[in-house]
Amino acid sequence: MGEPETQGIDGTPADAPEHGIYGEDGVIAAPFLAHIGAAIADRDTLALKEDVGSLHTSEVGDLLEALIPEQRRALVQLMGEEFDFTALTEVDEAIRLDIVGSLPNAQIAKALQHLESDDAVYILEDLEQADQDEILSRLPFTERVRLRRSLGYPEETAGRRMQTEFVAVPPFWTVGQTIDYMRDEQNLPESFSQIFVIDPTFRLVGAVDLDRILRTKRAVKIEDVMRETRHAIPATMDQEEAAKIFEQYDLLSAAVVDENERLVGVLTIDDVVDVITQEAEEDLMRMGGVGDEELSDSVLAAGRSRVPWLMVNLVTAFLAASVISLFDGTIEQIVALAILMPIVAGMGGNAGSQTMTVTVRALATRDLDIYNAGRIIRREMAVGILNGVIFATLIGLVAGIWFQDVNIGGIIAAAMIINMFVAALAGILIPLLLDRLGADPAVASAVFLTTVTDVVGFFAFLGLATWWFGLL
Amino acid sequence: MGEPETQGIDGTPADAPEHGIYGEDGVIAAPFLAHIGAAIADRDTLALKEDVGSLHTSEVGDLLEALIPEQRRALVQLMGEEFDFTALTEVDEAIRLDIVGSLPNAQIAKALQHLESDDAVYILEDLEQADQDEILSRLPFTERVRLRRSLGYPEETAGRRMQTEFVAVPPFWTVGQTIDYMRDEQNLPESFSQIFVIDPTFRLVGAVDLDRILRTKRAVKIEDVMRETRHAIPATMDQEEAAKIFEQYDLLSAAVVDENERLVGVLTIDDVVDVITQEAEEDLMRMGGVGDEELSDSVLAAGRSRVPWLMVNLVTAFLAASVISLFDGTIEQIVALAILMPIVAGMGGNAGSQTMTVTVRALATRDLDIYNAGRIIRREMAVGILNGVIFATLIGLVAGIWFQDVNIGGIIAAAMIINMFVAALAGILIPLLLDRLGADPAVASAVFLTTVTDVVGFFAFLGLATWWFGLL
């Protein structure tokens, strides 16, 4: 969020002696925090405006997150007009809502007018419909229209993330005219790296990078230096999809167009970077069996977000237990089996989740497709057998020596090879299948996998034992 | 990799009828692949130069990955001079090495001269020292010096990733002079979004965004419009560290300076995006217990990368088994315990890994720090108890009914509460501790966690039972 800056950094986490707001570890330094806390307690508006006003909005965001709720609200109120709401796009949703909720809609509306449209939308979209409408109604007509248009697009689409401020010129202008226009025009976007070329009906015809303009003689026509933008990003495109395009074509910014190919905004790389990190985070959380949970969530919220996953795992667990119960007779006679069986299931589960991790990630990055799927499946099976044999030998030896029984050693070794092989197969086939069925492999794979490795692990080990010792 | 383009997209995965190289699913379309395959078989150089030459380098990269090794090498050889080596920065390391290895060093040296320095370095860094030296020796002096300088910096540092082509002017120049210089100068970088300001000794004094220059009258001096870049990125800074700075300050590009504050290159957001996705991937892989493994790795390479993790889990498994063995007498008399014990351990493991996932991610994004650690720990403990009680009740009921024994139900319920609480505690304390000790929480946390949840789970359940049924 915030406008992209092409510049060296004013105060980096690493070393910012000027205003040493960060400690060595990259978190807000205690002295600075104490200083701000004191200023808030003293309601020392001047000091706050000076010390906080000079920070980058992302630094203000970190500061807000380090403060306690009361201090946060107080800080924003004390700074009044001087507080840049862009900082609110840098904090947890819960914190943002808490702060915004503590302010009168009139003040919010006033503040939003100074923001770039994408940041304003980012703050507005989480508010109650009623507050949203009231705030919008207090905005000047053009801004209201722009924001309403963005908010009109579904969440997590390019239209929601786009910035509606941009520079657009007609194709017949010369480079000279364009430069003069930019020199005179007062309300240009805070920063931009390309200008768009549009026809009288606002339909997008092309784009020109600023460096291109600077290299070109004044007399040259824009249409002669512009690049055709045949495939601008549709406003309704999913943000993750848009991010993939940015990644693939190394874009800094891209035109966003409505269903009539009309230019409605521009998507910039800094917002895309946020999307990329956010999506990566979601992948990781899903694989860990956690919902879209935030650090600032309450106990109940966090608890609730984790129950579903535990619930499915519960079913799996009982399924595995019922497999064991098939062999209670055997266990009664050879307790060693009860002692060793978790090893077979557990190792299978770990080996399988390794394969699964590789597969899920490869699917997410589109590195795994019909062209190499066959090869990868064969590879994983080979790896499964290879590691299966290695660990079967190891475990077989240890178990055999432990219980002074070569049969036990042989049985667990055989069971290990079977389970490691099945685990590898399940580890790649389950995500592939889920992906084909349109389900998110990151979410569901782990459950099915553990089910397979537990069931197969217990069944193979206890089954082999029952048969071998003739206890059928 | 590749130069950043500020433009609409020429052919997006979504819809690129012009040259429909991608199918609906975003992977290379079969017809196109067949067409290229045929052209390669016929050694139809013309067709290849036309169809492949017109693609974006990242599209060529996808194409190379879809082809089989023989075709890849043939394609590159057939296209000769027309093949843009930038495409090699878009493919798996193994594939890149295979292709480059099939070419004479002379040809590689020739091709590298057309690349931007960062892409050339990206290709060179993986080669054998001998080949690297020979290729470098065949390059023109200035380029050789530039590349050697980049290669001189450690892997994964800003110096390695930086581009050594940039525009730099003295502070006393006027905007007009600067524009005229850019209009006349022939060898400017392929694209750039800011120009740097340096003193006669090449020391960095500032930077100006291109849009700033375009808004300013010709007579104005550069020093009057430039932004001071007090904190340029040191060439030796870790790339992940640099990426964090880009993210925090929404940079498009940043000056890279040597130990004497001299400007040596520029780091651009498109390379940083690659770093971000790469680091996110590494986090995920580490948590899944897989090393920095690539999809193109061989069976042996993949197998080897997974053995260490399985090995440590093996130790854990035997530790858990030995805990069970303490209670073999109890199990012998009440087999139900053997049937139910994996449920206690398993559920604890899952609950713990949920907490661990949240913690590891929060540590990686620096969202979790000394200021909220206390609150988060208390929250996780509360969540642990909450979910512990919920699932203890559920499991207790089911188990009690299953074995028609209220004691069994009560014992497993009690064990569940204990293990879920311990799991939550371990899930957050273990990563925090590892982080404090400077170890990577993503790698080691899971092992310690499962050790704890297994040991505690089995011990609590079997221990309680032994005591309750008076089998001590």
Coordinates of C-alpha atoms in Angstrom, one line a residue, chain B:
Chain B
M1 CA 14.6 -11.6 -13.9
G2 CA 14.5 -9.8 -17.3
E3 CA 14.1 -6.1 -17.6
P4 CA 11.0 -4.7 -15.9
E5 CA 8.3 -3.6 -18.4
T6 CA 5.8 -0.9 -17.5
Q7 CA 3.2 -1.9 -20.0
G8 CA 0.1 -3.9 -20.7
I9 CA 0.8 -7.6 -21.3
D10 CA 1.6 -9.1 -24.6
G11 CA -0.2 -12.4 -24.3
T12 CA -1.4 -13.3 -20.8
P13 CA -1.8 -16.8 -19.6
A14 CA -5.5 -16.1 -19.3
D15 CA -6.1 -15.0 -23.0
A16 CA -3.5 -14.8 -25.7
P17 CA -5.3 -15.7 -29.0
E18 CA -2.6 -13.9 -31.0
H19 CA -0.1 -16.7 -30.2
G20 CA -2.2 -19.1 -28.1
I21 CA 0.8 -20.6 -26.4
Y22 CA -1.0 -21.1 -23.1
G23 CA -4.1 -23.4 -22.6
E24 CA -7.0 -22.5 -20.3
D25 CA -5.2 -24.0 -17.3
G26 CA -2.2 -21.6 -17.8
V27 CA 0.2 -24.3 -19.0
I28 CA 1.7 -24.4 -22.5
A29 CA -1.0 -25.5 -25.0
A30 CA -0.5 -29.0 -26.5
P31 CA -1.0 -27.8 -30.1
F32 CA 1.7 -25.1 -29.7
L33 CA 4.1 -27.6 -28.1
A34 CA 3.5 -30.1 -30.9
H35 CA 4.0 -27.4 -33.5
I36 CA 7.4 -26.4 -31.9
G37 CA 8.3 -30.1 -31.5
A38 CA 7.7 -30.7 -35.1
A39 CA 9.7 -27.6 -36.2
I40 CA 12.6 -28.9 -34.0
A41 CA 12.4 -32.4 -35.6
D42 CA 12.5 -30.8 -39.1
R43 CA 15.3 -28.5 -38.0
D44 CA 13.0 -25.7 -39.4
T45 CA 15.2 -22.8 -38.1
L46 CA 13.0 -20.2 -39.8
A47 CA 9.8 -21.3 -38.2
L48 CA 11.5 -21.5 -34.8
K49 CA 13.1 -18.1 -35.0
E50 CA 9.7 -16.7 -36.0
D51 CA 7.5 -18.4 -33.5
V52 CA 9.8 -18.6 -30.5
G53 CA 11.6 -15.3 -31.3
S54 CA 8.3 -13.5 -30.9
L55 CA 7.6 -14.8 -27.4
H56 CA 8.3 -13.0 -24.1
T57 CA 11.4 -14.5 -22.5
S58 CA 9.3 -15.9 -19.6
E59 CA 7.1 -17.6 -22.2
V60 CA 10.2 -19.1 -23.8
G61 CA 11.2 -20.3 -20.3
D62 CA 7.9 -22.1 -19.8
L63 CA 8.3 -23.6 -23.3
L64 CA 11.8 -24.9 -22.5
E65 CA 10.4 -26.5 -19.3
A66 CA 7.6 -28.2 -21.3
L67 CA 10.1 -29.7 -23.8
I68 CA 12.1 -32.8 -23.3
P69 CA 15.9 -32.4 -22.7
E70 CA 16.9 -33.3 -26.3
Q71 CA 14.4 -30.8 -27.7
R72 CA 15.6 -28.1 -25.4
R73 CA 19.2 -28.3 -26.4
A74 CA 18.2 -28.7 -30.1
L75 CA 16.0 -25.6 -29.9
V76 CA 18.7 -23.4 -28.4
Q77 CA 21.3 -24.6 -31.0
L78 CA 18.9 -24.2 -33.9
M79 CA 18.0 -20.6 -32.9
G80 CA 21.6 -19.7 -32.5
E81 CA 22.1 -15.9 -32.2
E82 CA 18.3 -15.4 -32.1
F83 CA 18.0 -17.2 -28.8
D84 CA 17.7 -14.7 -25.9
F85 CA 19.6 -16.1 -23.0
T86 CA 17.3 -14.1 -20.6
A87 CA 14.9 -17.0 -21.0
L88 CA 17.4 -19.2 -19.1
T89 CA 16.9 -17.1 -16.0
E90 CA 13.2 -18.3 -16.1
V91 CA 13.9 -22.0 -15.9
D92 CA 14.9 -24.5 -13.2
E93 CA 18.6 -24.5 -12.3
A94 CA 19.0 -28.1 -13.5
I95 CA 17.5 -27.3 -16.9
R96 CA 19.6 -24.1 -17.1
L97 CA 22.8 -26.0 -16.4
D98 CA 21.9 -28.8 -18.9
I99 CA 21.3 -26.3 -21.7
V100 CA 24.3 -24.0 -20.9
G101 CA 26.5 -27.1 -20.5
S102 CA 25.6 -28.2 -24.0
L103 CA 27.0 -25.0 -25.5
P104 CA 30.6 -23.9 -26.3
N105 CA 31.9 -21.2 -23.9
A106 CA 32.5 -18.9 -26.9
Q107 CA 28.8 -18.9 -27.8
I108 CA 27.8 -18.4 -24.1
A109 CA 30.2 -15.4 -23.8
K110 CA 28.7 -13.9 -27.0
A111 CA 25.2 -14.3 -25.8
L112 CA 25.9 -12.9 -22.3
Q113 CA 27.0 -9.6 -23.9
H114 CA 23.4 -8.9 -24.9
L115 CA 22.0 -9.6 -21.4
E116 CA 21.6 -7.1 -18.6
S117 CA 24.3 -7.7 -16.0
D118 CA 22.0 -9.2 -13.4
D119 CA 20.7 -11.8 -15.8
A120 CA 24.3 -12.6 -17.0
V121 CA 25.4 -13.0 -13.4
Y122 CA 22.3 -15.2 -12.7
I123 CA 23.5 -17.6 -15.4
L124 CA 27.2 -17.4 -14.7
E125 CA 27.0 -18.0 -10.9
D126 CA 26.0 -21.6 -11.2
L127 CA 28.7 -22.6 -13.7
E128 CA 32.0 -24.4 -12.9
Q129 CA 34.8 -21.9 -11.9
A130 CA 36.8 -22.9 -14.9
D131 CA 34.0 -22.3 -17.4
Q132 CA 33.1 -19.1 -15.6
D133 CA 36.7 -17.7 -16.0
E134 CA 36.9 -18.7 -19.6
I135 CA 33.6 -17.1 -20.5
L136 CA 34.5 -13.9 -18.6
S137 CA 37.9 -13.8 -20.3
R138 CA 36.1 -13.6 -23.6
L139 CA 34.0 -10.6 -22.6
P140 CA 34.9 -6.9 -23.3
F141 CA 36.9 -5.3 -20.5
T142 CA 34.2 -3.1 -19.0
E143 CA 31.6 -5.9 -18.9
R144 CA 34.1 -8.3 -17.5
V145 CA 34.9 -5.9 -14.7
R146 CA 31.2 -5.3 -13.9
L147 CA 30.3 -9.0 -13.9
R148 CA 33.4 -9.9 -11.8
R149 CA 32.4 -7.2 -9.3
S150 CA 28.9 -8.7 -8.9
L151 CA 30.2 -12.2 -8.7
G152 CA 32.6 -11.0 -6.1
Y153 CA 29.7 -10.5 -3.7
P154 CA 28.4 -13.5 -1.7
E155 CA 25.4 -15.4 -3.1
E156 CA 22.0 -14.1 -2.1
T157 CA 23.2 -10.6 -1.5
A158 CA 22.1 -7.3 -3.1
G159 CA 25.4 -7.1 -4.9
R160 CA 24.7 -10.4 -6.6
R161 CA 21.2 -9.5 -7.7
M162 CA 21.9 -5.8 -8.7
Q163 CA 22.0 -4.5 -12.2
T164 CA 25.1 -2.6 -13.0
E165 CA 23.5 -0.5 -15.8
F166 CA 22.1 2.8 -14.5
V167 CA 21.8 6.5 -15.3
A168 CA 23.8 8.8 -13.1
V169 CA 24.3 12.6 -13.4
P170 CA 26.0 15.3 -11.4
P171 CA 23.9 17.5 -9.0
F172 CA 24.7 20.7 -10.8
W173 CA 23.1 19.6 -14.1
T174 CA 19.8 21.2 -15.0
V175 CA 16.7 19.1 -15.7
G176 CA 17.0 20.3 -19.3
Q177 CA 20.6 19.1 -19.6
T178 CA 19.6 15.7 -18.1
I179 CA 16.7 15.3 -20.6
D180 CA 19.0 16.2 -23.5
Y181 CA 21.6 13.8 -22.3
M182 CA 19.1 11.0 -22.2
R183 CA 17.8 11.9 -25.7
D184 CA 21.3 11.7 -27.2
E185 CA 23.0 9.0 -25.1
Q186 CA 22.9 5.7 -27.0
N187 CA 23.8 3.2 -24.3
L188 CA 21.2 3.7 -21.6
P189 CA 19.8 0.8 -19.6
E190 CA 16.9 -1.0 -21.4
S191 CA 14.5 0.6 -18.9
F192 CA 14.8 2.6 -15.7
S193 CA 12.4 4.4 -13.4
Q194 CA 14.9 6.8 -11.6
I195 CA 18.2 8.4 -12.2
F196 CA 20.9 8.7 -9.6
V197 CA 22.9 11.8 -8.6
I198 CA 26.6 11.3 -7.9
D199 CA 29.6 13.4 -7.0
P200 CA 32.9 13.3 -9.0
T201 CA 34.1 10.4 -6.9
F202 CA 31.0 8.3 -7.8
R203 CA 29.7 8.7 -4.3
L204 CA 25.9 8.6 -4.2
V205 CA 24.3 12.0 -3.2
G206 CA 20.7 11.4 -4.3
A207 CA 18.1 10.1 -6.7
V208 CA 15.3 11.6 -8.8
D209 CA 12.2 9.8 -10.0
L210 CA 11.5 10.1 -13.7
D211 CA 8.0 11.6 -13.1
R212 CA 9.6 14.2 -10.9
I213 CA 11.9 15.2 -13.8
L214 CA 9.0 15.3 -16.3
R215 CA 7.0 17.7 -14.0
T216 CA 9.9 20.1 -13.6
K217 CA 10.9 23.0 -15.7
R218 CA 14.1 22.6 -17.8
A219 CA 16.0 25.4 -16.0
V220 CA 15.7 23.8 -12.5
K221 CA 18.9 22.2 -11.1
I222 CA 18.9 18.4 -10.4
E223 CA 20.1 19.0 -6.8
D224 CA 16.9 21.0 -6.2
V225 CA 14.5 18.1 -7.2
M226 CA 16.5 15.1 -6.1
R227 CA 15.6 13.1 -3.0
E228 CA 18.4 12.4 -0.6
T229 CA 19.1 8.7 -0.4
R230 CA 20.7 8.5 3.0
H231 CA 20.2 4.8 3.2
A232 CA 21.0 3.1 0.0
I233 CA 21.3 -0.7 0.1
P234 CA 24.8 -2.0 0.9
A235 CA 26.0 -4.5 -1.8
T236 CA 26.7 -7.0 1.0
M237 CA 23.1 -6.9 2.4
D238 CA 21.3 -10.2 2.3
Q239 CA 18.7 -10.3 -0.5
E240 CA 15.9 -11.2 1.9
E241 CA 16.8 -8.2 4.1
A242 CA 16.8 -6.0 1.0
A243 CA 13.4 -7.4 -0.1
K244 CA 12.0 -6.5 3.4
I245 CA 13.1 -2.9 2.8
F246 CA 11.5 -2.8 -0.6
E247 CA 8.3 -4.2 0.9
Q248 CA 8.3 -1.7 3.8
Y249 CA 9.0 1.4 1.8
D250 CA 7.2 0.4 -1.4
L251 CA 10.3 0.9 -3.5
L252 CA 10.5 0.3 -7.3
S253 CA 14.2 0.4 -7.3
A254 CA 17.1 1.3 -5.0
A255 CA 20.7 2.3 -5.3
V256 CA 23.3 -0.3 -4.3
V257 CA 26.5 1.1 -2.8
D258 CA 29.9 -0.4 -1.9
E259 CA 31.6 -0.1 1.5
N260 CA 32.7 3.4 0.4
E261 CA 29.2 4.6 -0.3
R262 CA 30.0 4.5 -4.0
L263 CA 27.2 3.7 -6.4
V264 CA 27.8 0.3 -7.9
G265 CA 24.4 -0.7 -9.2
V266 CA 20.7 -0.7 -8.8
L267 CA 18.3 -3.3 -7.4
T268 CA 14.9 -3.4 -9.1
I269 CA 11.6 -4.6 -7.8
D270 CA 11.2 -7.3 -10.4
D271 CA 14.2 -9.1 -9.0
V272 CA 13.0 -8.5 -5.5
V273 CA 9.6 -10.1 -6.4
D274 CA 11.5 -13.2 -7.4
V275 CA 13.4 -13.1 -4.1
I276 CA 10.1 -12.8 -2.1
T277 CA 8.4 -15.7 -3.9
Q278 CA 11.6 -17.8 -3.5
E279 CA 11.9 -17.0 0.2
A280 CA 8.2 -17.8 0.7
E281 CA 8.7 -21.1 -1.1
E282 CA 11.7 -21.9 1.1
D283 CA 9.6 -21.3 4.3
L284 CA 6.9 -23.7 3.1
M285 CA 9.4 -26.3 2.1
R286 CA 11.3 -26.1 5.4
M287 CA 8.1 -26.5 7.4
G288 CA 7.3 -29.5 5.2
G289 CA 10.7 -31.0 6.0
V290 CA 12.1 -30.7 2.5
G291 CA 15.4 -29.0 1.7
D292 CA 16.0 -26.5 -1.1
E293 CA 14.9 -29.2 -3.6
E294 CA 13.8 -28.5 -7.1
L295 CA 11.2 -30.3 -9.2
S296 CA 13.9 -31.2 -11.7
D297 CA 16.1 -32.9 -9.1
S298 CA 17.0 -36.5 -9.6
V299 CA 15.7 -39.4 -7.5
L300 CA 18.9 -39.5 -5.5
A301 CA 19.0 -35.7 -5.0
A302 CA 15.4 -35.6 -3.8
G303 CA 15.8 -38.7 -1.7
R304 CA 19.0 -37.3 0.0
S305 CA 17.3 -33.9 0.7
R306 CA 14.6 -35.7 2.7
V307 CA 16.7 -38.2 4.7
P308 CA 17.9 -35.8 7.4
W309 CA 14.3 -34.8 8.4
L310 CA 13.1 -38.4 8.4
M311 CA 16.1 -39.4 10.5
V312 CA 15.3 -36.9 13.3
N313 CA 11.7 -38.0 13.2
L314 CA 12.9 -41.5 13.5
V315 CA 14.6 -40.7 16.8
T316 CA 11.4 -39.0 17.9
A317 CA 9.4 -42.0 17.0
F318 CA 11.5 -44.4 19.0
L319 CA 11.4 -42.0 21.9
A320 CA 7.6 -42.1 21.8
A321 CA 7.7 -45.9 21.5
S322 CA 9.9 -46.2 24.6
V323 CA 7.4 -44.1 26.5
I324 CA 4.7 -46.6 25.5
S325 CA 6.9 -49.5 26.5
L326 CA 6.9 -48.2 30.0
F327 CA 3.3 -49.2 30.2
D328 CA 3.3 -52.5 28.3
G329 CA 1.9 -54.2 31.4
T330 CA -1.1 -51.9 31.4
I331 CA -1.7 -52.4 27.6
E332 CA -1.5 -56.1 28.0
Q333 CA -4.5 -56.0 30.4
I334 CA -6.4 -53.2 28.6
V335 CA -5.9 -53.4 24.9
A336 CA -8.4 -50.5 24.4
L337 CA -5.6 -48.2 25.5
A338 CA -3.4 -49.4 22.6
I339 CA -6.3 -48.7 20.2
L340 CA -7.0 -45.2 21.5
M341 CA -3.5 -43.9 22.3
P342 CA -2.7 -42.7 18.7
I343 CA -5.8 -40.5 18.9
V344 CA -4.5 -38.6 21.9
A345 CA -1.0 -38.1 20.4
G346 CA -2.3 -37.4 16.9
M347 CA -4.8 -34.7 18.0
G348 CA -2.2 -33.0 20.1
G349 CA 0.2 -33.0 17.2
N350 CA -2.4 -31.4 14.9
A351 CA -3.4 -28.7 17.4
G352 CA 0.2 -28.0 18.2
S353 CA 1.2 -27.6 14.5
Q354 CA -1.7 -25.1 14.0
T355 CA -0.2 -22.9 16.7
M356 CA 3.3 -23.5 15.4
T357 CA 2.2 -22.5 11.8
V358 CA 0.8 -19.2 13.1
T359 CA 3.9 -18.5 15.2
V360 CA 6.5 -19.4 12.5
R361 CA 4.7 -17.2 10.0
A362 CA 4.3 -14.3 12.4
L363 CA 8.0 -14.5 13.2
A364 CA 8.9 -14.5 9.5
T365 CA 6.8 -11.4 8.9
R366 CA 8.1 -9.8 12.1
D367 CA 4.4 -9.4 13.2
L368 CA 5.3 -11.3 16.4
D369 CA 7.7 -9.4 18.6
I370 CA 8.4 -8.7 22.3
Y371 CA 5.5 -6.2 22.4
N372 CA 2.7 -8.8 21.7
A373 CA 4.5 -12.1 22.5
G374 CA 3.0 -12.1 25.9
R375 CA -0.5 -11.6 24.7
I376 CA -0.2 -14.2 21.9
I377 CA 1.2 -16.8 24.3
R378 CA -1.7 -16.3 26.7
R379 CA -4.1 -16.4 23.7
E380 CA -2.7 -19.7 22.4
M381 CA -2.9 -21.2 25.9
A382 CA -6.5 -20.2 26.1
V383 CA -7.2 -21.6 22.7
G384 CA -5.5 -24.8 23.7
I385 CA -7.7 -25.2 26.8
L386 CA -10.8 -24.2 24.9
N387 CA -10.3 -26.7 22.0
G388 CA -8.9 -29.2 24.5
V389 CA -12.2 -29.2 26.5
I390 CA -14.3 -29.4 23.3
F391 CA -12.4 -32.4 21.8
A392 CA -11.9 -34.0 25.2
T393 CA -15.7 -34.2 25.7
L394 CA -16.2 -35.4 22.1
I395 CA -13.5 -38.1 22.3
G396 CA -14.4 -39.1 25.8
L397 CA -18.0 -39.7 24.8
V398 CA -17.2 -41.7 21.7
A399 CA -14.5 -43.7 23.4
G400 CA -16.7 -44.4 26.5
I401 CA -19.5 -45.6 24.3
W402 CA -17.2 -47.6 22.0
F403 CA -15.7 -49.6 24.8
Q404 CA -18.7 -49.5 27.1
D405 CA -16.5 -48.1 29.8
V406 CA -16.9 -44.7 31.5
N407 CA -13.4 -45.0 33.0
I408 CA -11.8 -45.2 29.5
G409 CA -13.9 -42.2 28.4
G410 CA -12.9 -40.2 31.4
I411 CA -9.2 -41.1 31.2
I412 CA -8.8 -40.2 27.5
A413 CA -10.7 -37.0 28.0
A414 CA -8.4 -35.9 30.8
A415 CA -5.4 -36.9 28.7
M416 CA -6.7 -34.9 25.8
I417 CA -7.0 -31.7 27.8
I418 CA -3.5 -32.1 29.1
N419 CA -2.0 -32.8 25.7
M420 CA -3.9 -30.1 23.8
F421 CA -2.8 -27.5 26.4
V422 CA 0.8 -28.7 26.3
A423 CA 0.7 -28.8 22.5
A424 CA -0.5 -25.1 22.3
L425 CA 2.2 -24.1 24.7
A426 CA 4.9 -26.0 22.8
G427 CA 3.5 -24.8 19.5
I428 CA 4.4 -21.2 20.4
L429 CA 7.3 -21.5 22.8
I430 CA 9.4 -23.8 20.7
P431 CA 9.5 -21.5 17.6
L432 CA 10.0 -18.4 19.8
L433 CA 12.9 -20.1 21.6
L434 CA 14.5 -21.3 18.4
D435 CA 14.2 -17.8 17.0
R436 CA 15.9 -16.3 20.1
L437 CA 18.7 -18.8 19.8
G438 CA 19.2 -17.7 16.2
A439 CA 18.0 -21.0 14.7
D440 CA 15.4 -21.1 11.9
P441 CA 12.1 -21.8 13.5
A442 CA 10.6 -23.1 10.3
V443 CA 13.1 -26.0 10.1
A444 CA 13.3 -27.4 13.6
S445 CA 10.1 -26.5 15.3
A446 CA 8.0 -29.4 13.9
V447 CA 10.4 -32.1 15.2
F448 CA 10.5 -30.8 18.7
L449 CA 6.8 -30.3 18.7
T450 CA 5.8 -33.8 17.6
T451 CA 8.3 -35.1 20.2
V452 CA 6.5 -33.2 22.9
T453 CA 3.0 -34.0 21.8
D454 CA 3.8 -37.7 21.3
V455 CA 5.6 -38.2 24.5
V456 CA 3.1 -36.2 26.6
G457 CA 0.2 -37.7 24.8
F458 CA 1.2 -41.3 25.4
F459 CA 2.5 -40.7 28.9
A460 CA -0.6 -38.8 30.0
F461 CA -3.0 -41.3 28.6
L462 CA -1.3 -44.5 29.6
G463 CA 0.0 -43.0 32.8
L464 CA -3.5 -41.9 33.9
A465 CA -4.9 -45.3 33.0
T466 CA -2.2 -47.2 34.9
W467 CA -2.8 -45.1 38.0
W468 CA -6.6 -45.1 37.7
F469 CA -6.9 -48.8 37.3
G470 CA -4.4 -49.2 40.1
L471 CA -1.9 -51.1 37.9
L472 CA 1.1 -49.3 39.2

